[in-house]
CSV table of C-alpha atoms in Angstrom, one decimal:
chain,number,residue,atom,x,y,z
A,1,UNK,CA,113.7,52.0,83.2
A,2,UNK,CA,115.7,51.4,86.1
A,3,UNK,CA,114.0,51.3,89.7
A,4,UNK,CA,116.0,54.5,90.9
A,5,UNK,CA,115.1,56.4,87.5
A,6,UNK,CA,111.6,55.1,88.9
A,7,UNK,CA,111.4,55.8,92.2
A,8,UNK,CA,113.0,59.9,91.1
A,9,UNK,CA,110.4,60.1,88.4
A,10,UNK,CA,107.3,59.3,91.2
A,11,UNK,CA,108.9,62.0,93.8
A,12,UNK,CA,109.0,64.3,91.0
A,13,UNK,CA,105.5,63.7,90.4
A,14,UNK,CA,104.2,63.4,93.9
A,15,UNK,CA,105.8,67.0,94.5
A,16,UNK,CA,104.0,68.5,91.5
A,17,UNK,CA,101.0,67.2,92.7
A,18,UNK,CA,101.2,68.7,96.1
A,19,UNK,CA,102.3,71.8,95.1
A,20,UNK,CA,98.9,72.3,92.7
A,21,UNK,CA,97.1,71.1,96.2
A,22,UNK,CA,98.9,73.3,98.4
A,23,UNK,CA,97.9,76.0,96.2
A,24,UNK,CA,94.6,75.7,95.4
A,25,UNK,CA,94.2,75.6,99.5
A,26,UNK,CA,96.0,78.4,99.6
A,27,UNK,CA,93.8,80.2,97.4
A,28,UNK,CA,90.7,78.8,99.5
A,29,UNK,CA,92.0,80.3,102.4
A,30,UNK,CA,92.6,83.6,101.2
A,31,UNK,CA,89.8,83.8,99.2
A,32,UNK,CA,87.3,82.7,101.9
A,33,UNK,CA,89.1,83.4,105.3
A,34,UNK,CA,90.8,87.2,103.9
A,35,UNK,CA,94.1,86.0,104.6
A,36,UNK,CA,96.4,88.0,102.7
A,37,UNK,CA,99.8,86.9,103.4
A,38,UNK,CA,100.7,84.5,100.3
A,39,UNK,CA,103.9,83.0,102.7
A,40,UNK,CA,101.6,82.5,105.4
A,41,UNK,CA,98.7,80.9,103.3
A,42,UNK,CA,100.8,78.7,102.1
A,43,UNK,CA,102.1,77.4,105.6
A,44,UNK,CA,98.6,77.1,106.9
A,45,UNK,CA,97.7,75.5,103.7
A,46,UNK,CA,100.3,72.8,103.9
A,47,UNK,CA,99.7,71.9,107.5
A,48,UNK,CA,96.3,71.5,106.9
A,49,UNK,CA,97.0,69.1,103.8
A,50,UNK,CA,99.4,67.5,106.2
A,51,UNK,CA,102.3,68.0,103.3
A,52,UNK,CA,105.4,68.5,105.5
A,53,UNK,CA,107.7,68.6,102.4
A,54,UNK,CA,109.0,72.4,101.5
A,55,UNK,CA,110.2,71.4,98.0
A,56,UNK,CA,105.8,71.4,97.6
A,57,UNK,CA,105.4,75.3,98.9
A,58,UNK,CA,104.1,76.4,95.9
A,59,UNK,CA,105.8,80.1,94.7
A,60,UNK,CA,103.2,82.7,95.2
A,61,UNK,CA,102.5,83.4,91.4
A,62,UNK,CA,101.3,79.4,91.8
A,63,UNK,CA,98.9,81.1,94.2
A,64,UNK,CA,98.1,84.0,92.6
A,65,UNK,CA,97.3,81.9,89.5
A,66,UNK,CA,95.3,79.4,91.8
A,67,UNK,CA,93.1,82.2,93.2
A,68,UNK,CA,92.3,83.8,89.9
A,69,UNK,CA,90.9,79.8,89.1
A,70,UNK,CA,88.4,79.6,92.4
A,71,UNK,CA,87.5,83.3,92.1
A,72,UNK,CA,86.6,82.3,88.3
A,73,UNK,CA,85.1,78.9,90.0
A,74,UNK,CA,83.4,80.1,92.9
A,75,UNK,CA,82.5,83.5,92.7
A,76,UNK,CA,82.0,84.4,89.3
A,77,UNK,CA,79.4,86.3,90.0
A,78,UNK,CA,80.4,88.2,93.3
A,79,UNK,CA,84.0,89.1,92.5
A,80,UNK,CA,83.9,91.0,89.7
A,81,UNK,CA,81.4,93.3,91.6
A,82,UNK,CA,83.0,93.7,94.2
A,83,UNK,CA,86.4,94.4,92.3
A,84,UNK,CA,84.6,96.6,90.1
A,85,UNK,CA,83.1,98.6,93.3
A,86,UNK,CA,86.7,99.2,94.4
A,87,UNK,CA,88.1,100.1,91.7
A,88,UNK,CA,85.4,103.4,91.2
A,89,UNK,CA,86.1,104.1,94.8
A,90,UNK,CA,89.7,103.9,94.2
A,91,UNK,CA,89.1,106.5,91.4
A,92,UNK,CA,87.3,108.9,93.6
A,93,UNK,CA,90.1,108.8,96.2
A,94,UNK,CA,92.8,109.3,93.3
A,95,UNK,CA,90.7,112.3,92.7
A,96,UNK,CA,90.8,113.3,96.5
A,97,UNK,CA,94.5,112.5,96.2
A,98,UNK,CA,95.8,113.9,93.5
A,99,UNK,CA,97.6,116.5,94.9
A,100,UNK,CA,100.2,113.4,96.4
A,101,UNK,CA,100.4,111.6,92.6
A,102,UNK,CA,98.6,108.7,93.9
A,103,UNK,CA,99.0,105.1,92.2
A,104,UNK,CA,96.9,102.1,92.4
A,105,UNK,CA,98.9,98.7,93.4
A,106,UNK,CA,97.7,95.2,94.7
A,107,UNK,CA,94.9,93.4,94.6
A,108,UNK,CA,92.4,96.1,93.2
A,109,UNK,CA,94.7,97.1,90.4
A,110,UNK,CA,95.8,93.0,89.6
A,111,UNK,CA,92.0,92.4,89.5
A,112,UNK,CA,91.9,89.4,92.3
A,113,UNK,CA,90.2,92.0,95.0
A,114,UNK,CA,87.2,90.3,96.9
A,115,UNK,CA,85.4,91.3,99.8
A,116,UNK,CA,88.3,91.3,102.3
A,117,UNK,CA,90.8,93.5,99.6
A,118,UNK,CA,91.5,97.2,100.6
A,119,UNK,CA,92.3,99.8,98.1
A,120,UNK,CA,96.0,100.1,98.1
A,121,UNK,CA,97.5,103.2,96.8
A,122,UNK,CA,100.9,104.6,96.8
A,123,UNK,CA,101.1,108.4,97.5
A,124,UNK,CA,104.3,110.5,97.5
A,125,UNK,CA,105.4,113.5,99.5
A,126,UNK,CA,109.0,114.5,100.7
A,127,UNK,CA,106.8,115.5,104.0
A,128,UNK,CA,105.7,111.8,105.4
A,129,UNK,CA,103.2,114.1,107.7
A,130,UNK,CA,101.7,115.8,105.0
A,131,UNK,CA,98.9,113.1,103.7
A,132,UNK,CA,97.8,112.7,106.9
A,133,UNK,CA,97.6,116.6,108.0
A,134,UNK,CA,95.4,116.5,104.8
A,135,UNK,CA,92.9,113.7,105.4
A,136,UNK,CA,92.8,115.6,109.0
A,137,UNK,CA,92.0,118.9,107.2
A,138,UNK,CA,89.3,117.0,105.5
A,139,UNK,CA,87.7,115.5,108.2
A,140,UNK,CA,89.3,111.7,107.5
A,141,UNK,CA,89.7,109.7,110.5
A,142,UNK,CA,92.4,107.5,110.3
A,143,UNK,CA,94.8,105.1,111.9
A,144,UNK,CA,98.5,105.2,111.5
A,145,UNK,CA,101.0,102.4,111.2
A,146,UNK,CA,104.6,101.5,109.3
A,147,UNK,CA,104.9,99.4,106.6
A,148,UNK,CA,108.5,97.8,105.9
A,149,UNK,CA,108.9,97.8,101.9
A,150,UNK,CA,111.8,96.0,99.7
A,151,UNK,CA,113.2,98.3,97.5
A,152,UNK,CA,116.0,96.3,96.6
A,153,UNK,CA,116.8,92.7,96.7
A,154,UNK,CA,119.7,93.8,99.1
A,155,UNK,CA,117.8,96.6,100.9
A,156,UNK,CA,114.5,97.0,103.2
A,157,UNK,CA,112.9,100.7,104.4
A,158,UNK,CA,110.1,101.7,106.5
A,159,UNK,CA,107.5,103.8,105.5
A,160,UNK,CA,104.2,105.0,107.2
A,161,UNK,CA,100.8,103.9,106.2
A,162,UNK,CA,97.4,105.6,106.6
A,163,UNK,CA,94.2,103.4,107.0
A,164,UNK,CA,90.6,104.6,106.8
A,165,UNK,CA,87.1,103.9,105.5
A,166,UNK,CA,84.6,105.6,103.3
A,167,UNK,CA,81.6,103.8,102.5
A,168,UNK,CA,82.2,101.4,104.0
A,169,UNK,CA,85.7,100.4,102.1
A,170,UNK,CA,89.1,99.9,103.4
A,171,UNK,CA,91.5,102.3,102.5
A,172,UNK,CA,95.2,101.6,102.7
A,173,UNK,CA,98.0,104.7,101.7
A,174,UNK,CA,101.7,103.5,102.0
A,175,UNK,CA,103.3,107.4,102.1
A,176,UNK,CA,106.6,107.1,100.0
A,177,UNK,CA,108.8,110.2,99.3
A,178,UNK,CA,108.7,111.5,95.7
A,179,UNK,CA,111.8,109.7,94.2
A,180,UNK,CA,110.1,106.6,94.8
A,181,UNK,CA,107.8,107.6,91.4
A,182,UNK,CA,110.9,106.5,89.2
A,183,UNK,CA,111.0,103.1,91.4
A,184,UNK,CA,108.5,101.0,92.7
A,185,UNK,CA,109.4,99.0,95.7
A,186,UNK,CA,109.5,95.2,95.0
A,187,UNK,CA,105.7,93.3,94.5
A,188,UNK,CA,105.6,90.3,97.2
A,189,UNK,CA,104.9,88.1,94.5
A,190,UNK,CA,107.4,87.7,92.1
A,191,UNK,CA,110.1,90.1,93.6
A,192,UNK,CA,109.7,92.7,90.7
A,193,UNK,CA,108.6,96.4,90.9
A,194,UNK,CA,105.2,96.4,91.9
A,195,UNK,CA,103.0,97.7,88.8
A,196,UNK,CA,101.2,100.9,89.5
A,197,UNK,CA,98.9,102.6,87.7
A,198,UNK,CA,98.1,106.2,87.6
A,199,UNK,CA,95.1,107.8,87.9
A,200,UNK,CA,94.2,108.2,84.1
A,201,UNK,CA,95.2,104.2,83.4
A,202,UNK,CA,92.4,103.3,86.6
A,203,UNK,CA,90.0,105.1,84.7
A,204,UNK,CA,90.9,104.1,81.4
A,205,UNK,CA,90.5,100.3,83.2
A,206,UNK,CA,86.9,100.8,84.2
A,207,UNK,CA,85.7,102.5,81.0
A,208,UNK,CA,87.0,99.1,79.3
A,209,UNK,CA,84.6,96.5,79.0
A,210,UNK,CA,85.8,93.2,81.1
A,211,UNK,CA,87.1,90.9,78.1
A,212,UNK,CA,89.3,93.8,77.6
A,213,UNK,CA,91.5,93.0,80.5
A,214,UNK,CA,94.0,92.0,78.4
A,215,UNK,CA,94.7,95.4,76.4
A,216,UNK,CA,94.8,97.2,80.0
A,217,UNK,CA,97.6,94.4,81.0
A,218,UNK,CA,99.4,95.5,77.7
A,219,UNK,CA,98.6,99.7,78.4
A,220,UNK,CA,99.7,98.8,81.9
A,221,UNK,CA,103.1,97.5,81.1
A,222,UNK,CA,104.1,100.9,79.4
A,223,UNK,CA,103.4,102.7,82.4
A,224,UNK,CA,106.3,104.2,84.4
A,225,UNK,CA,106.4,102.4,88.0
């Protein structure tokens, strides 16, 4: 083999390896310090590894994957409680919600929630104050904010989001108007329409035992997002 054949083969390698590294820190971080920025774990992750090279950022479905592994690893025990305790609150507020056609997205649906995941739902009305006149009807205190979306890989909107608690759990509603049932806007992840699931598929989810995660992933594909 000649040397420069050599020397490419080793770089090749030595950036595999740090990616896999950079990951599984990445993972660490957000698993234990509730960051949930993949782009940002990632940086942090790096700099503390002291890998300076980009070619090693690891894509964030590397971290995704990384944090399903030290979840499965390290907290075998705690996760799946805790992700099952939001997801039956996530039901409850669907319930509450219905009236908006509410859909479960992130962490709580993908099944990687821990103790620092809210329960993300999308709800729709053509009246962005509308959700929130309702959880003031209700008594909800909450706090208001905007959330820029991609809903194109050519095209960025803003929409509001409502925070709140109840028991104790973070709640997170990004308000989109009612077209937005036929499109999702685009997952952070791998830059595809985030999956969603409505009400009936959340509880359909928890009255599955846990080894069948994988016929929900099948069920879950079929849904319209």
């Amino acid at each position: 083999m000649a040397r420069g054949e050599h020397h490419r083969i080793h770089a090749h390698d030595r950036v595999q390896r740090n990616r896999v590294l950079i990951a599984q820190e990445a993972a660490r971080l957000m698993s234990e310090h509730g960051i949930r920025d993949f782009h940002r774990a990632k940086l942090k992750a790096a700099e503390r590894l002291g890998i300076l090279d980009t070619q090693a950022l690891p894509r964030n479905h590397e971290i995704e994957q990384a944090l399903r592994e030290h979840q499965r690893l390290f907290q075998a025990e705690s996760q799946p409680r805790l992700l099952q305790q939001r997801r039956e609150a996530a039901v409850e507020a669907m319930r509450f919600l219905q009236a908006f056609e509410p859909r479960l997205v992130g962490a709580v649906l993908e099944g990687t929630a821990d103790t620092h995941s809210a329960i993300c739902l999308h709800v729709f009305s053509d009246d962005p104050e509308a959700v929130g006149l309702y959880l003031h009807e209700h008594g909800v205190p909450f706090e208001a904010q905007m959330r820029r979306l991609r809903t194109s890989r050519e095209s960025t909107d803003d929409y509001p989001v409502l925070l709140f608690a109840a028991d104790e759990l973070p709640f997170d509603l990004t308000v989109l108007p009612r077209d937005a049932l036929r499109q999702a806007p685009l997952d952070r992840i791998d830059e595809k329409p985030m999956r969603r699931a409505p009400l009936a598929m959340v509880e359909a989810l928890l009255a599955d035992d846990a080894d069948n995660e994988d016929d929900f992933e099948r069920k879950l594909s079929a849904v319209l997002r």
